[in-house]
Short mmCIF file of N, CA and C in Angstrom, two decimals:
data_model
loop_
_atom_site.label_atom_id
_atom_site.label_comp_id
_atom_site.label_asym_id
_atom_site.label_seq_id
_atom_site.Cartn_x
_atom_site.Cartn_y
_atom_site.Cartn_z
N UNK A 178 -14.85 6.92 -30.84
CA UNK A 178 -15.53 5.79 -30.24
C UNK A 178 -16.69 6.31 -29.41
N UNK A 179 -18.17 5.50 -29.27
CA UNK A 179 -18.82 6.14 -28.69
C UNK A 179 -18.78 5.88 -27.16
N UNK A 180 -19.69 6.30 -26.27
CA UNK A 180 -19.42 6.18 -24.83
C UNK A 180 -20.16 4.69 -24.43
N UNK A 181 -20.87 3.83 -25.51
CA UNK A 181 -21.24 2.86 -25.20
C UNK A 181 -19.51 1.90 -25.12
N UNK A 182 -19.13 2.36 -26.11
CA UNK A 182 -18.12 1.22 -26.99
C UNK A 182 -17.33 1.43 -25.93
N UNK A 183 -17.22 2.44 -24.49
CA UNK A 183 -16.03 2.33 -23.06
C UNK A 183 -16.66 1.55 -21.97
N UNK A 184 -17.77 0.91 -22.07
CA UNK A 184 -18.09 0.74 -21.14
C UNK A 184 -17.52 -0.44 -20.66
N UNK A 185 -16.98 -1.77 -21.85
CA UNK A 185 -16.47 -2.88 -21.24
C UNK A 185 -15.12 -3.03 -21.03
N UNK A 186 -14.78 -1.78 -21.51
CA UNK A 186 -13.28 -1.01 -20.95
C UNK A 186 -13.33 -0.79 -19.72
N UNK A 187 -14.34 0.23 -19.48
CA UNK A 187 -14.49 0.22 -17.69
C UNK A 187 -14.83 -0.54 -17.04
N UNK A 188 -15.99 -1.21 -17.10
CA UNK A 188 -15.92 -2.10 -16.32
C UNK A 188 -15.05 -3.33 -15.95
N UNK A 189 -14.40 -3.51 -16.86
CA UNK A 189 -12.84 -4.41 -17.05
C UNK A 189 -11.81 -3.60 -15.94
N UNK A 190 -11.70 -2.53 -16.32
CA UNK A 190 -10.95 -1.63 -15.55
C UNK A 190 -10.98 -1.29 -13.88
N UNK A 191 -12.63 -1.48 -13.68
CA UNK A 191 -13.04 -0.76 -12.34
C UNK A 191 -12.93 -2.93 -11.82
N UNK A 192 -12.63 -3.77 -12.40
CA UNK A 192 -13.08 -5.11 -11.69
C UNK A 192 -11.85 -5.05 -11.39
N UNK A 193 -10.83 -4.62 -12.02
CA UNK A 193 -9.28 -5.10 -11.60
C UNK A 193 -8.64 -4.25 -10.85
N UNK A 194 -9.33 -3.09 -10.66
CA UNK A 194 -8.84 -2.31 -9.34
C UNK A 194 -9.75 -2.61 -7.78
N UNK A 195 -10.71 -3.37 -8.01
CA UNK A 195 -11.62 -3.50 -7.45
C UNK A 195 -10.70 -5.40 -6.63
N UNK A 196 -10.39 -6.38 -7.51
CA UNK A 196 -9.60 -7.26 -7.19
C UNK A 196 -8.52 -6.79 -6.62
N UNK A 197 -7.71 -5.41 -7.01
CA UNK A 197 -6.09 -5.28 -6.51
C UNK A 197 -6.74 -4.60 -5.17
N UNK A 198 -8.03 -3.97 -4.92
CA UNK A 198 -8.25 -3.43 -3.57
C UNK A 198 -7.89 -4.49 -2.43
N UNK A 199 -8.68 -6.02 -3.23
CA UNK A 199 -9.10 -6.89 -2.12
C UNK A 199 -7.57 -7.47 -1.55
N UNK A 200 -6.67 -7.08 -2.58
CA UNK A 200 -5.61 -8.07 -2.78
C UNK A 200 -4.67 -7.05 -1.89
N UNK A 201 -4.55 -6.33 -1.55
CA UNK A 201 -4.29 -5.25 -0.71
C UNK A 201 -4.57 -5.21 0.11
N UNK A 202 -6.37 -5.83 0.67
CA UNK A 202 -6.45 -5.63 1.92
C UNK A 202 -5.98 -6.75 2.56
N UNK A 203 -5.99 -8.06 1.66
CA UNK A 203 -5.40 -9.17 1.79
C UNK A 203 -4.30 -9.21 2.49
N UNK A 204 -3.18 -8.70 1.92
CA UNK A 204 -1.78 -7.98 2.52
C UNK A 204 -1.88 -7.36 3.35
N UNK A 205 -2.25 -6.41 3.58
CA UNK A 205 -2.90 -5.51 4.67
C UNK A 205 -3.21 -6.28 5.89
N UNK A 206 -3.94 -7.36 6.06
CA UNK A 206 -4.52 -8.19 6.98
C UNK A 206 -3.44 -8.91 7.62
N UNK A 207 -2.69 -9.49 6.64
CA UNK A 207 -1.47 -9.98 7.08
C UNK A 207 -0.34 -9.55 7.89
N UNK A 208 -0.35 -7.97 7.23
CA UNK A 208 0.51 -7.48 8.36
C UNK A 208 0.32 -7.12 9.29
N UNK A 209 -1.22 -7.16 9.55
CA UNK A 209 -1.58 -6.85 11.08
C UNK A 209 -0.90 -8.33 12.02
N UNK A 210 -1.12 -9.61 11.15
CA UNK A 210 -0.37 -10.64 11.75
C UNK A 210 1.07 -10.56 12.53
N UNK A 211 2.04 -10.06 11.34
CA UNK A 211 3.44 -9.61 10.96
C UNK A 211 3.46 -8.70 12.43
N UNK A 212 3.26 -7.66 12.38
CA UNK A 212 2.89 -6.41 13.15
C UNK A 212 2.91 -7.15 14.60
N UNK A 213 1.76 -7.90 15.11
CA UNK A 213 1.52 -8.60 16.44
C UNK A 213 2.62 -9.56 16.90
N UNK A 214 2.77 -10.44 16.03
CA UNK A 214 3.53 -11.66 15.93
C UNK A 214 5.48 -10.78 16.36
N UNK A 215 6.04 -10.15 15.75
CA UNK A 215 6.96 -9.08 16.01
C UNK A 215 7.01 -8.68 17.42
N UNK A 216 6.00 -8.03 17.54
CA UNK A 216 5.68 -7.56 18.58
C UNK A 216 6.02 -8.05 19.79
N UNK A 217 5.09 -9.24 19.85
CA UNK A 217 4.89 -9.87 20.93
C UNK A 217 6.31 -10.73 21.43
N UNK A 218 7.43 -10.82 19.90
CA UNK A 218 8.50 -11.26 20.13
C UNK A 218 9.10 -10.10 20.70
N UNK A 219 9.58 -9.25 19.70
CA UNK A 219 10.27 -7.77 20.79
C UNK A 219 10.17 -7.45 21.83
N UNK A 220 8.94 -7.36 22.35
CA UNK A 220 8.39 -7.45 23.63
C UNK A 220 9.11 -7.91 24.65
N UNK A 221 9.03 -9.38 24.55
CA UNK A 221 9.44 -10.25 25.39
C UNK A 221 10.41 -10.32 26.16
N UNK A 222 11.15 -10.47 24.44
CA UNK A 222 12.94 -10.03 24.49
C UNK A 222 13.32 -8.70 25.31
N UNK A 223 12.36 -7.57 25.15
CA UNK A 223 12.92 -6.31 25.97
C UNK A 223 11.77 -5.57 25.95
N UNK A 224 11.08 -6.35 27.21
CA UNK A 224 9.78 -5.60 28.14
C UNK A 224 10.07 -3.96 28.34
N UNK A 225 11.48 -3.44 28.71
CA UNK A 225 11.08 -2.36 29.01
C UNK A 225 11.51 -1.17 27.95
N UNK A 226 10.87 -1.49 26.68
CA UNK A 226 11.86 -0.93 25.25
C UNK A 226 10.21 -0.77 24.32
N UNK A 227 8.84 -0.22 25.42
CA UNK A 227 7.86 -0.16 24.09
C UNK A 227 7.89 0.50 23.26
N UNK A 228 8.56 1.83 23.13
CA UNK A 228 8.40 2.70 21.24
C UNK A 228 9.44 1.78 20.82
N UNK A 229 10.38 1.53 21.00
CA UNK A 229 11.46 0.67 20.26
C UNK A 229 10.77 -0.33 19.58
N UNK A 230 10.30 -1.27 20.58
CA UNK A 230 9.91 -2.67 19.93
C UNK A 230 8.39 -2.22 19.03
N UNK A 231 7.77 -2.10 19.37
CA UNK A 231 6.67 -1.20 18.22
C UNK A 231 7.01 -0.73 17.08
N UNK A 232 7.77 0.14 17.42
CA UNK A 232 8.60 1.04 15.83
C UNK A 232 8.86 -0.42 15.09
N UNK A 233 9.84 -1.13 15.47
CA UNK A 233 10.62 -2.45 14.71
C UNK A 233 9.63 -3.11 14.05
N UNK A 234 8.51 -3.31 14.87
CA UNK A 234 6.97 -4.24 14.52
C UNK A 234 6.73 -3.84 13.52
N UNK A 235 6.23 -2.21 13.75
CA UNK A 235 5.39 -1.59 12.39
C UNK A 235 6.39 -1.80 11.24
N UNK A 236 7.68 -1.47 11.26
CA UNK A 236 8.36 -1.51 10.41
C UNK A 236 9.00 -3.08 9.27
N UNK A 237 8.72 -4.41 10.39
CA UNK A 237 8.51 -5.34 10.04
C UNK A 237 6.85 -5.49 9.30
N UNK A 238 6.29 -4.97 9.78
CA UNK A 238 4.94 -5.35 8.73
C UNK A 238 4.88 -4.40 7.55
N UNK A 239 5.58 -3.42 7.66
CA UNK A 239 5.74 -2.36 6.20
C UNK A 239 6.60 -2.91 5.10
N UNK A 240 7.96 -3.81 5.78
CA UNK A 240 8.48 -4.48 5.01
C UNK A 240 8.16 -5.72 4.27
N UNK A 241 7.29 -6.34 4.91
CA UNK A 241 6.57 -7.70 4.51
C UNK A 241 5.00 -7.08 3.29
N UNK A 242 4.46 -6.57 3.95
CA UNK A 242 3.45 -5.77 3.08
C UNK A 242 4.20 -5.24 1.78
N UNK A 243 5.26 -4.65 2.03
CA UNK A 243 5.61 -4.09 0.38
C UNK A 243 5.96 -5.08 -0.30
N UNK A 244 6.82 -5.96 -0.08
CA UNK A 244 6.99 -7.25 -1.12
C UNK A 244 5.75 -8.35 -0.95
N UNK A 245 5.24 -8.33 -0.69
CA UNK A 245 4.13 -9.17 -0.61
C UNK A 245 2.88 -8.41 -2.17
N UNK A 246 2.78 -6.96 -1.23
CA UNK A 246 2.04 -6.22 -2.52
C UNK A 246 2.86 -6.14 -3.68
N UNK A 247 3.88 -6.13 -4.09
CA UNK A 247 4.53 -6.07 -5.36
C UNK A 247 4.26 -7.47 -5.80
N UNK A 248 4.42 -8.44 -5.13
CA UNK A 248 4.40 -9.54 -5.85
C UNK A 248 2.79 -10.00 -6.54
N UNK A 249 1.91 -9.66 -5.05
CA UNK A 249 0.54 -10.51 -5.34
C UNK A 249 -0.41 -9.46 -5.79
N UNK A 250 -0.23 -8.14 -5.21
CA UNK A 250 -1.38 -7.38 -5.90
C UNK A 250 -0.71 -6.31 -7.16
N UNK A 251 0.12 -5.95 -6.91
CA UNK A 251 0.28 -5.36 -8.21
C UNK A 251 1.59 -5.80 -9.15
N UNK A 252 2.09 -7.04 -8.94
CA UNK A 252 2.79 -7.78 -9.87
C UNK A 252 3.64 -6.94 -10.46
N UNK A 253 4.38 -6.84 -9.35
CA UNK A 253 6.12 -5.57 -9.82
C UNK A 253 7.04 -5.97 -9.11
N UNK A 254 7.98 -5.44 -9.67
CA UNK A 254 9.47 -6.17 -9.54
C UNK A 254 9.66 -5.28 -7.97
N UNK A 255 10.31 -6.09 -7.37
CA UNK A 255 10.62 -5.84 -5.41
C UNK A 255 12.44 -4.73 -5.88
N UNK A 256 11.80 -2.98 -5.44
CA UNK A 256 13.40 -2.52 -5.50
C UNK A 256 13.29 -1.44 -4.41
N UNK A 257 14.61 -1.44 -3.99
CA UNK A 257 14.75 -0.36 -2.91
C UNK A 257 14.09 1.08 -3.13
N UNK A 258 13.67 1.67 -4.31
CA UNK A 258 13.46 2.91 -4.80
C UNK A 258 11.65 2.59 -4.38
N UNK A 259 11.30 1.50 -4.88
CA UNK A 259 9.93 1.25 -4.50
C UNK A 259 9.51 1.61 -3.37
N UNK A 260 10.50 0.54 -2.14
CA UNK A 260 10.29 0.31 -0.83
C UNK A 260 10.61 1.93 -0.29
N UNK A 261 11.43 2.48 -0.50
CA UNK A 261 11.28 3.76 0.28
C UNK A 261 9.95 4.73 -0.13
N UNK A 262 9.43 4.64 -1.08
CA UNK A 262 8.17 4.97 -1.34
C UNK A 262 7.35 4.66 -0.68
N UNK A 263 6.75 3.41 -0.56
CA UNK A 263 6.47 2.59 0.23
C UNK A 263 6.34 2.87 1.89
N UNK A 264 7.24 3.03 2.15
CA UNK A 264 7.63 3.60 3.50
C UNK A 264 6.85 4.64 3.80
N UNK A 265 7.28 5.80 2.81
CA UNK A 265 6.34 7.14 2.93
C UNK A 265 4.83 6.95 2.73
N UNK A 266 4.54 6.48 1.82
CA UNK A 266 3.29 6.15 1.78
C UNK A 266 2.58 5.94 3.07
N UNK A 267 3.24 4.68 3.61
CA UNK A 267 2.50 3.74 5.00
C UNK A 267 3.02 4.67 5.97
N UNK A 268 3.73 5.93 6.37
CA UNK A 268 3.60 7.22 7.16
C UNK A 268 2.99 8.09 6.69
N UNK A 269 3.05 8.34 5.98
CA UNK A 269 1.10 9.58 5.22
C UNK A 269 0.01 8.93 5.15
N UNK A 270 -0.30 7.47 5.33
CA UNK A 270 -1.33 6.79 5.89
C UNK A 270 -1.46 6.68 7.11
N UNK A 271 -0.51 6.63 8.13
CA UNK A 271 -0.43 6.61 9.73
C UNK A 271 -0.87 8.22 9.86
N UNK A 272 -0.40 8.78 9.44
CA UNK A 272 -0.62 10.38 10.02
C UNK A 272 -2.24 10.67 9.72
N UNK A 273 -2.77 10.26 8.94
CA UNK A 273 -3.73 10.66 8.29
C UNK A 273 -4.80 9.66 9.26
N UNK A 274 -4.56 8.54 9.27
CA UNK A 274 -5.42 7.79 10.32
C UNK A 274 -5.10 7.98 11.47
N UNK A 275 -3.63 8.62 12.02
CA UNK A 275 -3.86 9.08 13.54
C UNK A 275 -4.43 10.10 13.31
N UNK A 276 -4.62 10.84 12.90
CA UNK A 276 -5.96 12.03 13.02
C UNK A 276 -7.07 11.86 13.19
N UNK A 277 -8.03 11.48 12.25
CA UNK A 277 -9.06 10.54 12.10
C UNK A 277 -9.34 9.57 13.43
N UNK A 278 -8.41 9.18 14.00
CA UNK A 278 -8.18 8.59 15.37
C UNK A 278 -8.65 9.77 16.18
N UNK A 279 -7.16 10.43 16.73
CA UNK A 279 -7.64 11.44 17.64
C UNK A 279 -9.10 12.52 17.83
N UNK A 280 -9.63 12.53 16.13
CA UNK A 280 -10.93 13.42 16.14
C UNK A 280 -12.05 12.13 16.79
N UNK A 281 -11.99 10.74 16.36
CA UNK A 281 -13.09 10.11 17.33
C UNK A 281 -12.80 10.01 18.47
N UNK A 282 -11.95 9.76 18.70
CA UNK A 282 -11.82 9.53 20.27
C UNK A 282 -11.47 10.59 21.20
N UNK A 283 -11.67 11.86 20.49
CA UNK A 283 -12.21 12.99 21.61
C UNK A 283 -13.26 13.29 21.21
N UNK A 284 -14.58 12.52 20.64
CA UNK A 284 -15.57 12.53 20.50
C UNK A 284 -16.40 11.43 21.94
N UNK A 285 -15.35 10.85 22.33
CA UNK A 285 -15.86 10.40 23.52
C UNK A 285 -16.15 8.89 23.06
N UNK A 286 -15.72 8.13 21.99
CA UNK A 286 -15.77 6.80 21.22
C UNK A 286 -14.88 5.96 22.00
N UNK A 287 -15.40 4.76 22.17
CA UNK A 287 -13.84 3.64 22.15
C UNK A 287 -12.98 3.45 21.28
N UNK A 288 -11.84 3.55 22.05
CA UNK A 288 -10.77 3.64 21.55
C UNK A 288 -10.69 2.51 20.18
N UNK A 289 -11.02 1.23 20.40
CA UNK A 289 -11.34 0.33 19.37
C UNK A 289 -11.76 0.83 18.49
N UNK A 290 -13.04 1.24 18.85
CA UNK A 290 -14.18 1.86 17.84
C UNK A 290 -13.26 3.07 16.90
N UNK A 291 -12.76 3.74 17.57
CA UNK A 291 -12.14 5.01 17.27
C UNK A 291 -11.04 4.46 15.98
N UNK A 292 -9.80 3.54 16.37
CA UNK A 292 -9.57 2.73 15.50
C UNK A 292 -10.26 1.80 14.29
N UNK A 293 -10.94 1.47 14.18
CA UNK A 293 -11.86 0.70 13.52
C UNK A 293 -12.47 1.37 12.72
N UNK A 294 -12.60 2.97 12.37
CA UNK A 294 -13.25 4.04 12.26
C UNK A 294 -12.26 4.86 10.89
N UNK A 295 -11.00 4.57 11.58
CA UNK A 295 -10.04 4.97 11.20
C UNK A 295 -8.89 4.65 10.14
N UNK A 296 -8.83 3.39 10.26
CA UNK A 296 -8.23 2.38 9.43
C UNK A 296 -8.74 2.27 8.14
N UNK A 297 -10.07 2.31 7.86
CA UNK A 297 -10.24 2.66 6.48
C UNK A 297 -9.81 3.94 5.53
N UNK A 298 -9.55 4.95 6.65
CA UNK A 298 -8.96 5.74 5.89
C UNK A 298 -7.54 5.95 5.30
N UNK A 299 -7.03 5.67 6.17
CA UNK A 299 -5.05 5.02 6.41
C UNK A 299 -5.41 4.13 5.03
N UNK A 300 -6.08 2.93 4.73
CA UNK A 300 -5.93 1.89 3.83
C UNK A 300 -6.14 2.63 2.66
N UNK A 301 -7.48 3.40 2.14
CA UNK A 301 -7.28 4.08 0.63
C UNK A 301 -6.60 4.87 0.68
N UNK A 302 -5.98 5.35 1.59
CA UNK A 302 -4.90 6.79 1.02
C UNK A 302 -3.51 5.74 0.36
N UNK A 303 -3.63 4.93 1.58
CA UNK A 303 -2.17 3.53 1.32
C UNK A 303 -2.67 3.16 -0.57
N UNK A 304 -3.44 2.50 -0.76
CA UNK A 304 -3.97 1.70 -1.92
C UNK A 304 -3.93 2.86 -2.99
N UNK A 305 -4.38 3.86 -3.03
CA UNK A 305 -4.23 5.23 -4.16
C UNK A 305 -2.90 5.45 -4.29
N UNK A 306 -2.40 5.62 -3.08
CA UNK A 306 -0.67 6.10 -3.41
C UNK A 306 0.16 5.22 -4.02
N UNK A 307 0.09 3.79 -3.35
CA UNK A 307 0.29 2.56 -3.92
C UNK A 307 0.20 2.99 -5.32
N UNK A 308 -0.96 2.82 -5.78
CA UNK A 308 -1.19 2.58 -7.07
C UNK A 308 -0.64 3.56 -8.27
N UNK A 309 -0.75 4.62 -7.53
CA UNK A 309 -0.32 5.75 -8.63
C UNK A 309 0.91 6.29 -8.64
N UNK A 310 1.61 5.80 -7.32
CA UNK A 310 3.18 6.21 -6.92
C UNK A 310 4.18 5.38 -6.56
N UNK A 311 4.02 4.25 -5.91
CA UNK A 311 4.76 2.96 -5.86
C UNK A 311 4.80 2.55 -6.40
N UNK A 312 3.81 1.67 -7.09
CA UNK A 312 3.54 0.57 -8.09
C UNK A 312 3.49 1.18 -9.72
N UNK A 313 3.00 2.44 -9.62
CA UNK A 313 2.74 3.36 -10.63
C UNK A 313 2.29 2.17 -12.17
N UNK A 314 0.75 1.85 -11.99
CA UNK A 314 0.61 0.79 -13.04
C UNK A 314 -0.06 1.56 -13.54
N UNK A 315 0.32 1.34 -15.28
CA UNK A 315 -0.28 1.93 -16.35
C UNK A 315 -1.65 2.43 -16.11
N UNK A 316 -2.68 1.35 -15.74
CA UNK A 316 -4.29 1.92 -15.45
C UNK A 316 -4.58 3.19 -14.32
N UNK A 317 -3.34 3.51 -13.83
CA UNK A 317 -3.94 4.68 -13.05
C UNK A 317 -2.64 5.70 -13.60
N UNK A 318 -2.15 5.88 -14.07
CA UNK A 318 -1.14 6.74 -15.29
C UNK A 318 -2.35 7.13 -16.61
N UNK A 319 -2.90 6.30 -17.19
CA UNK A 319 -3.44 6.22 -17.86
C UNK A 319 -4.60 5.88 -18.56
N UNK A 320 -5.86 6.25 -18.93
CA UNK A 320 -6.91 5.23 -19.12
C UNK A 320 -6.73 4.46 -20.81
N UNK A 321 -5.35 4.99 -20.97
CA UNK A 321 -5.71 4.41 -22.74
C UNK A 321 -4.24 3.20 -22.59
N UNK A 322 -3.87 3.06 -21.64
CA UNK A 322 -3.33 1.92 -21.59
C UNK A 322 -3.63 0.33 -21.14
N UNK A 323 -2.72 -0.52 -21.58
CA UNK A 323 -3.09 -2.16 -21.21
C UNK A 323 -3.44 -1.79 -19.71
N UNK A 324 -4.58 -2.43 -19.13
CA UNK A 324 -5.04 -2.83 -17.78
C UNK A 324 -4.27 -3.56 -16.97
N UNK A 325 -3.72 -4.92 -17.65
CA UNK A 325 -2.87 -5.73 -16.80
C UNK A 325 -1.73 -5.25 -16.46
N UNK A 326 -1.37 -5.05 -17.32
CA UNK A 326 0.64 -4.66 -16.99
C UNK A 326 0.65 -3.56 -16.30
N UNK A 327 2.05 -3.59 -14.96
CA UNK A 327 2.02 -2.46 -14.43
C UNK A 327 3.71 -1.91 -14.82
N UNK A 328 3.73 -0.56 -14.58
CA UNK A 328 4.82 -0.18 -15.05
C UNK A 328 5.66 -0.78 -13.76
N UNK A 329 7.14 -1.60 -14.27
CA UNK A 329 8.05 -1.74 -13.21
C UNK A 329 9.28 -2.04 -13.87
N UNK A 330 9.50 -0.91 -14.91
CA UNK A 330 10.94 -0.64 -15.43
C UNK A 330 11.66 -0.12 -14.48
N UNK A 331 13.07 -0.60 -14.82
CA UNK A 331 14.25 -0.04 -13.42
C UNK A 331 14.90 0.91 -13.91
N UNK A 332 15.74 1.82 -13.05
CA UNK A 332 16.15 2.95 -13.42
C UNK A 332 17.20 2.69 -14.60
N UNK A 333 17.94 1.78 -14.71
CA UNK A 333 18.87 1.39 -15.27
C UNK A 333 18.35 0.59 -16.75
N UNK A 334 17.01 0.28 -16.76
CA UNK A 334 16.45 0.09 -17.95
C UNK A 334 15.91 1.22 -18.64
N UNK A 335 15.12 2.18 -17.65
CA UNK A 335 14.58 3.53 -18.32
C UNK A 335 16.01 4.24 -18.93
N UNK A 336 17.03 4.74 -18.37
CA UNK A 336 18.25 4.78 -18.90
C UNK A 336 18.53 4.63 -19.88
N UNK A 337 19.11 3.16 -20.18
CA UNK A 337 18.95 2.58 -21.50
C UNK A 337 18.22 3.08 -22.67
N UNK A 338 17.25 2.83 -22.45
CA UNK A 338 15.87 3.38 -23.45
C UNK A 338 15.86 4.72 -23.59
N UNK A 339 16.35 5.92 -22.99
CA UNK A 339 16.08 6.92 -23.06
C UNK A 339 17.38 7.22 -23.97
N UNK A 340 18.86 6.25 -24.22
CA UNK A 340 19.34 6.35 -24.69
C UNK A 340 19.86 5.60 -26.16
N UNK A 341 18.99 5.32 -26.37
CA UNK A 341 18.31 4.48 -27.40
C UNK A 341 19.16 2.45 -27.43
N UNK A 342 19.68 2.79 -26.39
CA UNK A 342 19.51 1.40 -26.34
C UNK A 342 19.02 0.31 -26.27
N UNK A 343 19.03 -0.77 -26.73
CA UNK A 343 17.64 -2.09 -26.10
C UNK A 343 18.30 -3.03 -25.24
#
């Protein structure tokens, strides 16, 4: 095939990773909601408990974000094997944006700013890993596969199949 005849392959390709970005940050946005909203309840309930009630927060918006993203941006089945992925992911995105943090803001930045700075990086490391390790959908496994469908066979179906069952 020539390199003309990929192009409406790619660009098909780069629009629907380009939609699952938005649809991500979509989610993403939300759990900053999730995240506050938590918060401000934990809080309340036990003023003098802040890594506690924080930890619970973040961890309430990691949980809402992963089934939210399985469902709306990358249209996969919600399983515990996911979600602990998941998990890791959204802590190799924290680590990676608290860095990125700490290098602006001993640059002498606001702290906002410093955040704000930062968060984009936390989000594509989140959205790549997502894509190629959580969600693991065919278009980033593969460029010669269907675009839409994402892989979200269960262990107990791969199983099966590997043992020639249907």
């Amino acid at each position: 095939m020539s390199v003309s005849g990929n192009v409406p392959m790619r660009i098909a390709k780069y629009r629907v990773m380009i939609e699952r970005f938005i649809r991500y940050g979509i989610i993403g946005a939300s759990g900053v909601g999730v995240n506050l909203g938590v918060l401000a309840v934990l809080h309340h309930l036990w003023p003098h408990q802040a890594t506690v009630t924080y930890v619970l927060a973040v961890e309430a918006s990691i949980i809402t974000n992963y089934v939210l993203n399985a469902w709306f941006t990358f249209k996969a089945s919600v399983h515990l094997h996911g979600f602990l992925r998941y998990n890791l992911v959204s802590a190799g995105g924290l680590v990676v944006q608290t860095a990125i943090y700490r290098v602006v803001l001993g640059q002498g930045i606001n702290y906002i700013i410093a955040d704000l700075i930062a968060i984009p990086f936390g989000t594509v490391i989140g959205f790549v890993l997502s894509n190629v390790w959580v969600f693991r959908t065919r278009e980033a496994l593969s460029s010669h596969d269907s675009i839409e469908r994402p892989v979200t066979e269960s262990a107990s179906s791969a199983f099966r199949r590997s043992r020639g069952d249907r």
